[in-house]
Amino acid sequence: GGGIRGTKTFTTLATLLVLCRVFPRSRWAVVRKDLPTIRRNVMPSWEKIRPQYFMGPVNRTTWTSTATNGSQVIFFPESLSEDPELNRWKGLEVNGFLLEEANELSERSYYKAIERAGAWIIPRSESDPFPKQPPPLILFTFNPCDNWPRQVFYEPHEAGTLKAPYYYLPATVADNPFVSDEYRE
């Protein structure tokens, strides 16, 4: 969590890419509030960081990017106004999530992510009859806010009461070596 240009999105997308590499045929979902926001805000970052030799382009019908080892990243809009009961989450099988800009998402989506993380069991293959399963994982990015991410992560972190398995990593523009001095000002 933290301020603008603190590398939150790049760090978490890079983490998903590493997980895709380490766990072949795994599935990970990036959740943002709606599809226009995914197109406008997530896709440019994804295209900058996506290693083209490993991850294919995003299929704009299924909103998935598939790796050469069969792993997938699914870009999944929360779409709360169209799906207030979050029915689209039912049956979603993934190993984990990135709740991108969680401060813009419903807290109910956080609980749905908890329900669904780990639901995808990596299928066996001839070359890997007993694939290692990743632990269920939920990553978050969020800016300073006064809603649920602040209460769940930031305030307990500041009070020294945030306990494992939760972890909060503060990120600010000072952490980004690629930002110019003019931008920082």
XYZ file of C-alpha atoms in Angstrom:
185
model
C 0.000 0.000 0.000
C 1.026 3.570 -0.464
C 1.230 6.549 -2.728
C 1.248 6.967 -6.471
C 4.268 5.665 -8.424
C 5.473 3.518 -5.522
C 5.784 0.446 -7.848
C 2.853 -1.427 -6.273
C 1.331 -2.577 -9.567
C 4.636 -3.526 -11.195
C 5.781 -5.436 -8.115
C 2.581 -7.451 -7.806
C 2.310 -8.174 -11.545
C 5.947 -9.306 -11.503
C 5.129 -11.567 -8.554
C 2.353 -13.190 -10.595
C 4.777 -13.745 -13.468
C 7.224 -15.464 -11.112
C 4.420 -17.635 -9.739
C 3.410 -18.561 -13.292
C 6.992 -19.619 -13.997
C 7.499 -21.544 -10.729
C 4.133 -23.337 -10.912
C 3.493 -24.487 -14.502
C -0.199 -24.691 -15.480
C -1.196 -22.480 -12.519
C -3.933 -19.826 -12.779
C -3.965 -16.345 -11.258
C -6.615 -13.605 -11.434
C -6.081 -9.855 -11.475
C -9.240 -8.141 -10.218
C -10.040 -4.496 -10.859
C -13.365 -2.703 -10.450
C -14.482 -2.925 -14.108
C -13.300 -3.816 -17.587
C -12.736 -0.214 -18.736
C -10.403 0.291 -15.764
C -8.564 -2.943 -16.585
C -8.111 -1.746 -20.176
C -7.035 1.767 -19.199
C -4.933 1.152 -16.071
C -3.821 -2.488 -15.862
C -3.129 -3.379 -19.504
C -0.449 -0.693 -20.054
C 1.460 -1.910 -16.984
C 0.992 -5.549 -17.987
C 2.311 -4.906 -21.486
C 5.376 -3.099 -20.111
C 6.292 -5.940 -17.770
C 5.084 -9.035 -19.678
C 8.040 -11.084 -20.977
C 6.890 -11.813 -24.531
C 9.066 -14.934 -24.770
C 7.134 -16.418 -21.828
C 3.659 -14.828 -21.626
C 1.417 -14.564 -24.647
C -0.640 -11.483 -25.439
C -3.953 -10.946 -23.682
C -6.831 -12.643 -25.474
C -9.373 -9.801 -25.515
C -12.295 -12.265 -25.636
C -11.395 -14.335 -22.558
C -9.170 -11.664 -20.945
C -6.426 -14.208 -20.300
C -2.718 -14.273 -20.984
C -1.243 -17.756 -21.305
C 2.369 -18.664 -20.633
C 4.475 -21.107 -22.631
C 4.223 -23.537 -19.668
C 0.406 -23.391 -19.599
C 0.060 -20.952 -16.692
C -2.580 -18.257 -17.072
C -3.273 -14.781 -15.782
C -6.962 -13.882 -15.954
C -8.005 -10.230 -15.944
C -11.274 -10.301 -14.012
C -13.473 -7.224 -13.575
C -15.355 -7.034 -10.275
C -18.315 -5.408 -12.105
C -20.262 -4.845 -8.900
C -22.941 -2.704 -10.575
C -23.750 -5.516 -13.062
C -23.278 -8.352 -10.550
C -24.103 -7.097 -7.035
C -24.348 -10.676 -5.713
C -20.869 -11.527 -7.093
C -22.257 -14.578 -8.884
C -19.459 -14.405 -11.482
C -17.047 -15.507 -8.756
C -18.887 -18.815 -8.301
C -16.886 -21.611 -9.837
C -13.854 -19.379 -10.488
C -10.882 -21.704 -10.131
C -7.548 -19.986 -9.569
C -4.540 -20.447 -7.346
C -4.586 -16.855 -6.206
C -5.480 -13.241 -6.807
C -4.163 -9.766 -7.212
C -6.796 -7.320 -5.993
C -5.526 -4.283 -7.874
C -6.531 -0.990 -6.244
C -8.402 -2.865 -3.531
C -9.563 0.474 -2.147
C -11.868 0.649 -5.219
C -13.233 -2.876 -4.666
C -15.959 -4.088 -2.372
C -14.837 -5.787 0.819
C -17.116 -8.630 -0.285
C -14.727 -9.242 -3.197
C -11.930 -9.683 -0.668
C -13.931 -12.455 1.009
C -14.781 -14.021 -2.358
C -11.063 -14.063 -3.150
C -10.442 -15.870 0.130
C -13.119 -18.439 -0.834
C -11.746 -18.992 -4.345
C -7.955 -18.814 -3.834
C -6.548 -22.314 -4.125
C -9.605 -23.685 -5.952
C -7.533 -24.478 -9.063
C -5.722 -27.782 -8.735
C -2.876 -27.875 -11.244
C -3.625 -30.803 -13.539
C -1.242 -33.691 -13.952
C 0.730 -34.145 -17.121
C 2.857 -36.915 -18.556
C 6.007 -35.024 -17.690
C 4.696 -33.954 -14.268
C 2.327 -36.539 -12.792
C 2.408 -34.922 -9.322
C 2.637 -31.161 -9.853
C 3.472 -29.028 -6.869
C 0.468 -26.919 -5.880
C 1.088 -23.301 -4.895
C -0.297 -22.091 -1.587
C -3.455 -19.982 -1.917
C -2.296 -16.391 -2.178
C -3.994 -13.006 -2.337
C -1.975 -9.906 -3.160
C -3.361 -6.389 -2.825
C -2.449 -2.946 -3.999
C -4.132 0.110 -2.575
C -3.644 3.816 -2.259
C -4.231 5.783 0.947
C -7.914 5.367 1.744
C -10.471 5.397 4.525
C -12.185 2.102 3.747
C -11.591 -1.598 4.392
C -7.930 -1.962 3.217
C -6.935 0.729 5.676
C -8.718 -1.063 8.528
C -7.608 -4.583 7.541
C -3.959 -3.874 6.664
C -2.647 -0.363 7.202
C -3.926 0.417 10.712
C -2.885 -2.973 12.181
C 0.524 -2.564 10.488
C 0.965 0.894 12.011
C -0.152 -0.402 15.428
C 2.261 -3.357 15.204
C -0.627 -5.839 15.460
C -0.742 -7.175 11.890
C 0.044 -10.870 12.209
C 0.958 -13.597 9.720
C -0.230 -14.665 7.257
C -0.900 -10.973 6.564
C 1.886 -8.624 5.548
C 1.912 -4.952 4.633
C 4.698 -3.437 2.552
C 4.618 0.370 2.374
C 5.487 1.814 -1.011
C 6.022 5.441 -1.922
C 7.409 7.371 -4.858
C 10.736 7.398 -2.998
C 10.903 3.609 -3.571
C 10.747 4.003 -7.348
C 14.209 4.585 -8.859
C 12.733 5.325 -12.301
C 10.802 8.448 -11.335
C 12.458 11.727 -12.302
C 13.240 14.436 -9.772
C 10.815 16.710 -11.640
C 8.007 14.194 -11.132
C 8.840 13.814 -7.439
C 8.555 17.575 -6.995
